Coordinates of C-alpha atoms in Angstrom, one line a residue:
Chain A
M1 CA -112.6 -50.8 16.7
S2 CA -112.3 -53.7 19.1
G3 CA -110.0 -56.6 18.4
V4 CA -109.0 -60.1 19.3
R5 CA -106.0 -61.8 20.8
V6 CA -105.7 -65.5 20.2
L7 CA -103.5 -67.5 22.6
V8 CA -102.1 -70.6 21.0
G9 CA -100.4 -73.4 23.0
T10 CA -98.3 -75.8 21.0
R11 CA -95.9 -78.7 21.5
K12 CA -93.0 -76.3 21.1
G13 CA -94.0 -73.0 22.5
A14 CA -96.8 -70.4 22.7
F15 CA -97.9 -68.0 20.0
I16 CA -100.1 -64.9 20.2
L17 CA -102.1 -63.9 17.2
T18 CA -103.8 -60.5 17.1
S19 CA -106.2 -58.8 14.8
D20 CA -108.7 -55.9 14.7
G21 CA -112.4 -56.7 14.8
G22 CA -112.4 -57.5 11.1
R23 CA -110.3 -60.6 11.9
G24 CA -108.8 -60.6 8.4
R25 CA -105.3 -59.3 9.0
W26 CA -103.2 -60.9 11.6
K27 CA -100.0 -60.3 13.5
V28 CA -98.2 -63.4 14.7
D29 CA -96.0 -63.1 17.8
G30 CA -93.8 -66.0 19.1
P31 CA -92.7 -68.5 19.9
H32 CA -92.8 -67.7 23.6
F33 CA -91.2 -70.4 25.8
A34 CA -89.6 -71.8 22.7
G35 CA -89.1 -75.6 22.8
W36 CA -91.5 -76.2 25.8
E37 CA -94.9 -77.8 25.7
I38 CA -97.6 -75.2 26.3
Y39 CA -100.6 -77.2 27.2
H40 CA -102.8 -74.2 27.8
L41 CA -102.7 -70.4 28.2
K42 CA -105.7 -68.3 29.0
G43 CA -106.5 -64.7 29.9
S44 CA -108.4 -63.3 32.8
P45 CA -111.9 -62.1 31.9
A46 CA -111.6 -59.5 34.6
D47 CA -108.3 -58.1 33.3
P48 CA -107.4 -58.9 29.7
D49 CA -103.7 -58.0 30.3
R50 CA -103.4 -60.8 32.9
L51 CA -102.5 -64.1 31.2
Y52 CA -101.6 -67.5 32.7
A53 CA -99.6 -70.2 30.9
S54 CA -98.8 -73.8 31.6
Q55 CA -95.3 -74.5 30.5
S56 CA -94.0 -78.1 30.9
S57 CA -91.4 -80.5 29.8
A58 CA -90.7 -84.2 30.3
W59 CA -87.2 -83.2 31.3
F60 CA -87.8 -80.2 33.6
G61 CA -91.4 -80.6 34.8
Q62 CA -94.0 -77.9 35.4
I63 CA -93.6 -74.1 35.2
I64 CA -96.4 -71.6 35.6
Q65 CA -95.9 -68.3 33.7
R66 CA -97.8 -65.1 34.1
S67 CA -98.1 -62.0 32.0
D68 CA -99.4 -58.7 33.2
D69 CA -99.1 -56.9 29.9
G70 CA -101.1 -59.0 27.5
G71 CA -98.3 -61.4 26.7
R72 CA -95.5 -59.0 25.8
T73 CA -93.5 -60.1 28.8
W74 CA -93.8 -63.2 31.1
S75 CA -92.4 -64.3 34.4
P76 CA -93.0 -67.1 36.8
P77 CA -95.2 -65.5 39.6
G78 CA -93.1 -65.4 42.8
G79 CA -90.2 -66.9 40.9
G80 CA -87.8 -64.0 41.5
P81 CA -85.1 -64.0 44.2
T82 CA -87.6 -63.8 47.0
T83 CA -87.0 -65.6 50.3
T84 CA -88.8 -66.6 53.4
P85 CA -87.8 -65.0 56.7
E86 CA -85.7 -68.0 57.3
G87 CA -83.8 -67.3 54.1
M88 CA -85.2 -70.1 52.0
P89 CA -86.2 -69.5 48.4
I90 CA -89.9 -69.2 48.0
G91 CA -90.4 -70.4 44.4
Q92 CA -93.8 -71.9 45.1
S93 CA -95.4 -71.1 41.8
N94 CA -94.3 -74.4 40.3
R95 CA -95.3 -76.5 43.3
F96 CA -98.4 -78.6 42.9
A97 CA -98.4 -80.7 46.1
Y98 CA -101.4 -83.0 46.7
D99 CA -103.0 -82.1 50.0
V100 CA -102.0 -84.6 52.7
S101 CA -102.5 -82.4 55.7
P102 CA -104.4 -83.9 58.6
E103 CA -106.4 -80.7 58.9
T104 CA -108.3 -81.4 55.7
G105 CA -108.6 -85.1 56.4
R106 CA -107.5 -86.0 52.9
P107 CA -104.6 -88.4 53.0
L108 CA -102.8 -89.1 49.7
T109 CA -105.1 -91.6 48.2
T110 CA -104.5 -94.1 45.4
H111 CA -106.3 -94.8 42.2
Q112 CA -106.7 -97.7 39.9
W113 CA -103.6 -98.5 37.9
Y114 CA -103.3 -100.3 34.5
D115 CA -102.4 -103.6 36.1
G116 CA -105.3 -103.6 38.6
T117 CA -103.2 -102.5 41.5
Q118 CA -103.7 -99.2 43.4
H119 CA -101.3 -96.5 42.5
P120 CA -100.5 -93.2 44.3
W121 CA -101.4 -89.9 42.8
E122 CA -98.3 -88.5 41.0
F123 CA -98.3 -84.9 39.7
K124 CA -97.2 -84.7 36.1
R125 CA -98.4 -81.5 34.5
V126 CA -101.1 -78.8 34.4
W127 CA -103.5 -79.4 31.5
H128 CA -105.8 -76.5 31.9
L129 CA -105.8 -73.0 33.6
E130 CA -109.2 -71.3 34.3
P131 CA -109.1 -67.8 35.6
S132 CA -112.0 -66.5 37.6
P133 CA -114.5 -64.3 35.7
T134 CA -114.2 -61.6 38.4
D135 CA -110.8 -61.7 40.1
P136 CA -107.6 -61.6 38.1
D137 CA -105.6 -63.2 41.0
L138 CA -107.9 -66.2 41.3
V139 CA -107.2 -69.0 39.0
Y140 CA -107.9 -72.8 38.9
A141 CA -105.6 -75.5 37.5
G142 CA -106.6 -78.9 36.3
V143 CA -103.7 -81.3 36.6
E144 CA -102.6 -84.8 35.8
D145 CA -102.9 -87.1 37.9
A146 CA -106.4 -85.7 38.1
A147 CA -106.9 -83.1 40.7
L148 CA -108.0 -79.5 41.0
F149 CA -105.8 -76.7 42.3
R150 CA -106.6 -73.1 43.1
S151 CA -104.4 -70.0 43.5
A152 CA -105.8 -66.9 45.0
D153 CA -102.5 -64.9 44.7
G154 CA -102.0 -64.7 41.0
G155 CA -100.3 -68.1 40.7
R156 CA -97.7 -67.6 43.3
T157 CA -99.0 -70.5 45.5
W158 CA -101.3 -73.3 44.8
G159 CA -103.5 -75.4 47.0
E160 CA -105.4 -78.5 46.2
L161 CA -109.2 -78.7 46.5
A162 CA -108.8 -82.1 47.9
G163 CA -112.4 -83.0 48.3
L164 CA -112.5 -83.9 44.6
R165 CA -109.6 -86.4 44.7
G166 CA -110.9 -87.6 48.0
H167 CA -114.3 -88.4 46.7
E168 CA -115.3 -92.0 47.5
S169 CA -115.0 -92.9 43.9
G170 CA -111.4 -91.7 43.6
P171 CA -109.8 -95.1 44.2
G172 CA -111.7 -96.4 41.2
W173 CA -110.6 -93.7 38.8
Q174 CA -108.4 -95.0 36.0
P175 CA -106.1 -93.3 33.5
G176 CA -106.8 -93.6 29.8
A177 CA -104.1 -94.0 27.3
G178 CA -103.5 -90.3 27.4
G179 CA -103.1 -90.2 31.2
M180 CA -105.5 -89.3 34.0
G181 CA -106.0 -85.6 33.5
L182 CA -108.4 -83.1 34.8
H183 CA -108.8 -81.2 31.5
T184 CA -112.0 -79.1 31.8
I185 CA -113.0 -76.5 34.3
V186 CA -116.3 -74.6 33.8
L187 CA -117.1 -71.9 36.3
D188 CA -120.7 -70.8 36.6
P189 CA -120.6 -67.0 35.9
G190 CA -123.6 -66.4 38.1
D191 CA -122.6 -68.5 41.1
P192 CA -119.0 -68.6 42.2
R193 CA -119.6 -71.6 44.4
R194 CA -120.6 -73.8 41.4
I195 CA -117.8 -75.5 39.5
F196 CA -118.0 -78.2 36.9
I197 CA -114.9 -80.3 36.0
A198 CA -114.2 -83.2 33.7
I199 CA -111.6 -86.0 34.0
S200 CA -110.4 -88.6 31.6
A201 CA -111.4 -91.2 32.4
A202 CA -113.7 -90.6 35.4
G203 CA -116.3 -88.2 34.0
V204 CA -118.0 -85.0 35.1
F205 CA -118.1 -83.8 38.7
R206 CA -119.9 -80.7 40.2
S207 CA -119.3 -78.7 43.3
D208 CA -121.9 -76.4 44.7
D209 CA -119.7 -75.1 47.6
G210 CA -116.7 -73.6 45.9
G211 CA -114.8 -76.9 45.5
E212 CA -115.0 -78.3 49.0
T213 CA -117.3 -81.2 48.1
W214 CA -118.1 -82.9 44.8
A215 CA -120.6 -85.2 43.3
P216 CA -120.3 -87.1 40.0
K217 CA -122.8 -85.9 37.3
N218 CA -122.7 -88.6 34.7
R219 CA -126.3 -90.0 34.6
G220 CA -127.3 -90.7 31.1
L221 CA -123.8 -91.3 29.8
R222 CA -123.3 -94.7 28.2
S223 CA -119.8 -96.0 27.5
Q224 CA -119.2 -99.4 25.9
Y225 CA -115.5 -99.4 26.9
I226 CA -116.2 -99.8 30.6
P227 CA -117.6 -102.9 32.2
D228 CA -120.8 -101.2 33.2
P229 CA -121.7 -98.8 30.4
D230 CA -124.0 -96.8 32.7
A231 CA -121.6 -96.6 35.7
P232 CA -121.8 -93.4 37.7
V233 CA -118.0 -92.9 37.3
G234 CA -115.5 -94.0 34.7
H235 CA -116.6 -92.3 31.5
C236 CA -114.0 -90.7 29.2
V237 CA -115.5 -87.2 28.9
H238 CA -113.4 -85.2 26.5
R239 CA -114.8 -81.7 26.9
I240 CA -117.8 -79.8 28.3
A241 CA -119.0 -76.3 27.4
M242 CA -121.5 -73.8 28.8
H243 CA -123.2 -70.7 27.5
P244 CA -122.9 -68.1 30.3
S245 CA -126.5 -67.1 30.0
R246 CA -127.7 -70.7 30.6
P247 CA -125.6 -72.2 33.4
D248 CA -127.8 -75.3 33.7
T249 CA -127.3 -76.3 30.1
L250 CA -124.0 -77.9 29.2
F251 CA -122.8 -79.6 26.1
M252 CA -120.4 -82.5 26.1
Q253 CA -118.1 -84.2 23.6
K254 CA -117.5 -87.7 25.1
H255 CA -115.0 -90.2 23.8
W256 CA -118.0 -91.3 21.7
D257 CA -121.3 -89.4 21.8
V258 CA -122.2 -85.7 21.9
M259 CA -124.4 -85.1 24.9
R260 CA -126.4 -82.2 26.6
T261 CA -127.9 -81.5 30.0
D262 CA -130.4 -78.9 30.9
D263 CA -130.4 -79.5 34.6
G264 CA -126.9 -78.8 35.6
G265 CA -125.6 -82.3 34.9
E266 CA -128.3 -84.3 36.8
T267 CA -129.2 -86.0 33.6
W268 CA -127.6 -86.1 30.1
R269 CA -129.1 -87.1 26.8
E270 CA -127.4 -87.8 23.5
V271 CA -127.6 -85.2 20.8
S272 CA -125.2 -86.7 18.3
G273 CA -128.1 -86.9 15.7
D274 CA -126.9 -86.9 12.1
L275 CA -123.1 -86.4 12.7
P276 CA -120.9 -88.5 10.5
S277 CA -119.0 -89.6 13.6
D278 CA -119.8 -88.7 17.2
F279 CA -116.2 -89.2 18.3
G280 CA -114.2 -86.0 18.8
F281 CA -112.5 -83.8 21.3
P282 CA -113.6 -80.1 21.4
I283 CA -117.0 -78.7 21.7
D284 CA -118.0 -75.0 22.1
V285 CA -121.1 -72.8 22.1
H286 CA -121.7 -69.7 20.0
A287 CA -121.2 -66.5 22.0
H288 CA -124.7 -65.0 21.2
E289 CA -126.8 -68.1 20.4
P290 CA -127.0 -70.5 23.3
E291 CA -128.4 -73.3 21.1
T292 CA -125.7 -73.0 18.4
V293 CA -123.0 -75.6 19.1
Y294 CA -119.8 -76.6 17.3
V295 CA -117.9 -79.9 17.2
V296 CA -115.2 -81.4 15.0
P297 CA -116.0 -85.1 14.2
I298 CA -113.1 -87.4 14.2
K299 CA -113.4 -90.8 12.5
S300 CA -112.8 -93.0 15.5
D301 CA -110.8 -93.6 18.6
S302 CA -108.5 -95.8 16.6
E303 CA -108.0 -93.3 13.8
H304 CA -107.6 -89.8 15.2
Y305 CA -108.3 -87.9 12.0
P306 CA -111.3 -86.5 10.2
P307 CA -113.7 -88.9 8.3
E308 CA -112.7 -89.3 4.6
G309 CA -109.8 -87.0 5.1
R310 CA -112.1 -84.0 5.0
L311 CA -111.8 -81.4 7.8
R312 CA -115.3 -80.3 8.7
V313 CA -116.6 -78.4 11.7
Y314 CA -120.2 -79.3 12.4
R315 CA -122.7 -76.7 13.7
S316 CA -126.0 -77.4 15.3
R317 CA -128.4 -74.4 15.6
T318 CA -130.9 -76.5 17.5
G319 CA -128.9 -77.4 20.5
G320 CA -127.8 -80.8 19.0
D321 CA -129.5 -83.6 17.0
A322 CA -129.5 -81.7 13.7
W323 CA -126.0 -80.8 12.4
E324 CA -124.6 -79.1 9.3
P325 CA -121.1 -79.4 7.9
L326 CA -119.0 -76.3 7.6
T327 CA -116.4 -76.7 4.9
E328 CA -115.8 -73.5 3.1
G329 CA -112.1 -72.7 3.4
L330 CA -111.2 -76.0 5.1
P331 CA -109.3 -78.8 3.3
Q332 CA -111.7 -81.3 1.8
A333 CA -109.1 -83.9 0.7
D334 CA -106.1 -85.6 2.2
C335 CA -106.4 -84.0 5.6
Y336 CA -105.4 -86.2 8.5
V337 CA -105.0 -83.8 11.4
N338 CA -106.7 -83.9 14.8
V339 CA -108.2 -81.1 16.8
L340 CA -107.6 -81.5 20.5
R341 CA -110.0 -80.8 23.3
D342 CA -108.8 -77.3 24.3
A343 CA -108.1 -76.2 20.7
M344 CA -111.4 -74.6 19.9
C345 CA -113.0 -71.3 21.1
V346 CA -115.3 -68.4 20.2
D347 CA -114.9 -64.7 20.6
Q348 CA -117.6 -62.2 21.7
L349 CA -117.7 -60.0 18.6
Y350 CA -120.7 -59.6 16.2
P351 CA -120.7 -61.8 14.2
C352 CA -119.2 -64.4 16.5
G353 CA -115.8 -65.6 15.5
V354 CA -114.9 -69.3 15.9
Y355 CA -111.3 -70.6 16.1
F356 CA -109.6 -73.9 16.2
G357 CA -106.1 -75.3 15.9
T358 CA -104.9 -78.6 14.5
T359 CA -102.2 -81.1 15.3
G360 CA -100.8 -80.2 11.8
G361 CA -100.0 -76.7 13.1
Q362 CA -102.9 -74.7 11.4
V363 CA -105.0 -72.2 13.3
Y364 CA -108.3 -71.4 11.5
V365 CA -110.6 -68.5 12.0
S366 CA -114.2 -68.1 10.9
P367 CA -115.3 -64.4 11.5
D368 CA -118.9 -65.3 10.6
G369 CA -119.9 -68.0 13.0
G370 CA -118.5 -70.8 10.9
D371 CA -119.7 -70.1 7.4
R372 CA -116.2 -69.4 6.0
W373 CA -112.8 -70.3 7.3
T374 CA -109.3 -69.1 6.7
P375 CA -106.0 -70.1 8.2
I376 CA -104.4 -67.5 10.4
V377 CA -101.2 -69.6 10.4
R378 CA -100.4 -72.9 8.7
D379 CA -97.1 -74.2 10.0
L380 CA -96.9 -74.0 13.8
P381 CA -95.9 -77.0 15.9
A382 CA -98.8 -79.3 16.8
V383 CA -101.5 -77.1 18.4
L384 CA -102.6 -78.1 21.9
S385 CA -104.9 -75.3 22.9
V386 CA -106.5 -72.2 21.4
E387 CA -108.2 -69.4 23.5
V388 CA -109.3 -66.0 22.3
Q389 CA -109.7 -62.8 24.2
T390 CA -112.1 -60.1 22.9
L391 CA -110.4 -56.8 23.5
P392 CA -112.2 -53.4 23.9
Chain B
M1 CA -66.7 -71.0 44.1
I2 CA -68.5 -73.8 42.2
R3 CA -69.4 -73.7 38.5
V4 CA -72.6 -75.2 37.4
A5 CA -73.4 -75.8 33.7
L6 CA -77.1 -75.9 33.0
P7 CA -78.9 -77.2 29.9
F8 CA -80.2 -74.6 27.4
H9 CA -83.8 -74.5 28.7
L10 CA -82.8 -74.1 32.4
R11 CA -80.3 -71.3 31.5
N12 CA -83.1 -69.5 29.7
L13 CA -85.5 -70.0 32.6
A14 CA -83.0 -68.7 35.1
G15 CA -81.9 -65.9 32.8
A16 CA -78.4 -67.0 33.1
T17 CA -75.7 -66.7 30.5
G18 CA -72.9 -69.3 30.5
D19 CA -72.0 -71.3 33.6
V20 CA -73.6 -70.3 36.9
V21 CA -71.0 -69.5 39.6
L22 CA -72.1 -70.3 43.1
S23 CA -70.8 -69.9 46.6
V24 CA -71.5 -73.0 48.7
E25 CA -71.3 -73.0 52.4
G26 CA -69.9 -76.1 54.1
P27 CA -68.9 -79.3 52.2
A28 CA -69.5 -79.2 48.5
T29 CA -72.1 -81.9 47.8
Q30 CA -74.7 -82.4 45.2
R31 CA -77.4 -81.4 47.7
A32 CA -75.5 -78.3 48.8
V33 CA -74.9 -77.2 45.2
L34 CA -78.5 -77.7 44.1
D35 CA -79.7 -75.9 47.3
A36 CA -77.5 -73.0 46.5
L37 CA -78.6 -73.0 42.8
E38 CA -82.3 -73.0 43.8
A39 CA -81.7 -70.3 46.4
R40 CA -80.2 -68.1 43.7
F41 CA -82.9 -69.0 41.1
P42 CA -86.1 -70.1 42.8
V43 CA -87.7 -70.7 39.4
L44 CA -85.5 -73.7 39.1
R45 CA -87.1 -75.4 42.1
G46 CA -88.8 -78.6 40.8
T47 CA -87.0 -78.5 37.4
I48 CA -84.0 -80.5 38.5
R49 CA -85.3 -82.2 41.6
D50 CA -88.8 -83.1 42.5
Q51 CA -90.2 -80.5 44.9
E52 CA -91.6 -83.1 47.2
T53 CA -89.1 -85.9 47.2
Q54 CA -85.9 -83.9 46.3
R55 CA -85.1 -86.8 43.9
R56 CA -83.4 -86.1 40.6
R57 CA -85.8 -85.9 37.7
A58 CA -85.7 -88.9 35.5
F59 CA -84.4 -87.3 32.3
L60 CA -81.6 -85.4 33.9
R61 CA -78.1 -86.6 34.8
F62 CA -75.3 -85.0 36.8
F63 CA -71.8 -85.3 35.3
A64 CA -68.4 -84.0 36.4
C65 CA -64.8 -84.8 35.7
R66 CA -65.8 -87.4 33.1
R67 CA -67.9 -89.2 35.6
D68 CA -71.6 -89.8 36.0
L69 CA -72.5 -88.8 39.5
S70 CA -76.2 -89.2 39.0
L71 CA -76.6 -92.2 41.3
E72 CA -74.2 -91.0 43.9
D73 CA -75.3 -90.2 47.4
P74 CA -76.5 -86.5 47.3
D75 CA -74.6 -85.9 50.5
A76 CA -71.3 -87.3 49.2
P77 CA -68.5 -84.9 48.6
L78 CA -68.1 -83.8 45.0
P79 CA -64.7 -84.2 43.3
A80 CA -62.1 -81.7 44.5
D81 CA -61.8 -80.2 41.0
V82 CA -65.6 -79.3 41.2
A83 CA -65.4 -78.1 44.8
E84 CA -62.5 -75.8 43.9
G85 CA -64.0 -74.5 40.7
R86 CA -61.6 -76.1 38.2
E87 CA -64.3 -78.3 36.6
P88 CA -68.0 -77.5 36.2
F89 CA -70.8 -79.6 37.7
L90 CA -72.9 -80.5 34.7
V91 CA -76.7 -80.8 34.7
V92 CA -77.4 -82.7 31.5
G93 CA -80.7 -83.4 29.8
A94 CA -81.3 -86.8 28.2
V95 CA -80.9 -86.7 24.4
A96 CA -84.3 -88.0 23.5
G97 CA -87.7 -86.8 22.5
G98 CA -89.3 -85.1 19.5

C-alpha cells in the first residue's frame, strides 16, 4: 500500500509526518533543526528520498540542508571539510550572491524603498525551494529580497537567474510589510523552459527560456492599494497554483481576490464568486480534478484570521466563482489562526488528500478531497509550510 | 592554540562539542580566527560574517577577557590571553526574539 510523507516547516524546526495510504494513523518525527525557522522544505518528484530544506535565523542567516534518505539524516550540501585547490573552504551552499558579473550585464540594481529612495537588493532568506520534476540535482530557490536562484548540483552552489531582477520594472518593485519575497515558483511539467514566479509585492512573471528573460503577467489584476490599480507590476500576489495537466490554467490567491488564467497568464479574471472573503494566502488544485480548487478565506488584511472565528476551507468544483465551505472536523468557534501561503498541499492518492497547517501549530488532513478533516498534530510551533510526497 | 566558544545553534551546525580549538597561523586577529574557524567548518560560512561583505552579522557579538571586541578592527591583535589559549574568544548571540 502506498503512503504519504508530509513535510512541515515551522518557526522552530521541521517535522515529518508519515502515514500509509489510509492517512488515518500517523507517525510524527522531529523537530529537525530545532529552534531554527524552516520556511520551506520540499522533496524531489524525481527521487522521493531527496529533500531540500531552507533553514534560517535572524542571528545566523541562511543554511540549505539536504537529505538523501527521505529526511532521516540531513547535511548542508558541500558543507563538509572540502577545500578548493588553493586550500580555501568551499562552503558555497549557503551563498546566495546576487549576480553582478559583467558577463551577464546585470549590475546590482536597486528597488523602491519605503521612504521613496532606491535601495540595493539585500539577501535575507530563502522563502521557497522548488525541485525540478525530472532532475533531483536541479532545484530553484525563491529568495528575499526578491530574486530567483538555481542550483544544478544538488544545492552545493547557487547562481542567480538575474534577468528577473534585472527586468526593467525591477527598480519599481517594493516590499510589502512582510518583505519583498519571491515566494512562488511553478515549473511547467511539459516544458522545462517555462517558469512562473510570484513576488510580493510585484506580481507574476513568466519566463519561456529557462529563466533568462522574464515578462510580467498581471493583466486583469486590480489592486486598490497601489496608485494605479491596473498597473502591470506592483500587485501583492500571495500564491499561484497549476494542475500539471493544464499548464496554461493557473489559479491565484491575491492579497484580495481569487483569480484564474487560461492563457498562461496573459489575462486573468476574478473567480472569487460567493466566497465570504476573497483575502487569503494559500491556493491549490485537486490532484485529479483540474477544476477543483481550494482556498482558506481570511477575514481581511487587517485581521489575519478566519471570518467569524470559524476555520473553513472553501472548495470550488467549477474552477472558481461557486464555492462551498468545508467544515467537518475543523473548529467552528473561537478559531483565530492563519494559514500561510506555502502551508497547503494535495497528495496524489485516490481519493485525493488535502493538507494544511496553521499559525496555531495544527496540521490538518482530509483524506477525501476536503469532505472531512482531522488534525494530524495540534501543538507544533507556528506552521510556515506544508508539502506532501506520495510514496510508492 | 585558540579556543572559540560558539553559541548553541552554531555548535550544533558544526557538530562541535564544547569549545572549538583552532590553530591560527600568523598574528591572532578576529579575521584570522574566523578564517580558521570557517576553514575547519565550512558550514559556518555566512553564519557569523556576511559571505559577501565579511562584516559581523547584526545579532552577534564578539567578547573576550570581559571586553566587547565587536567593534574592534578585525585585523587588530586579540588579547594575549586569547592568543595564548588561556581565555576563549566568545561568539555570542543577542538575547532577543521569540
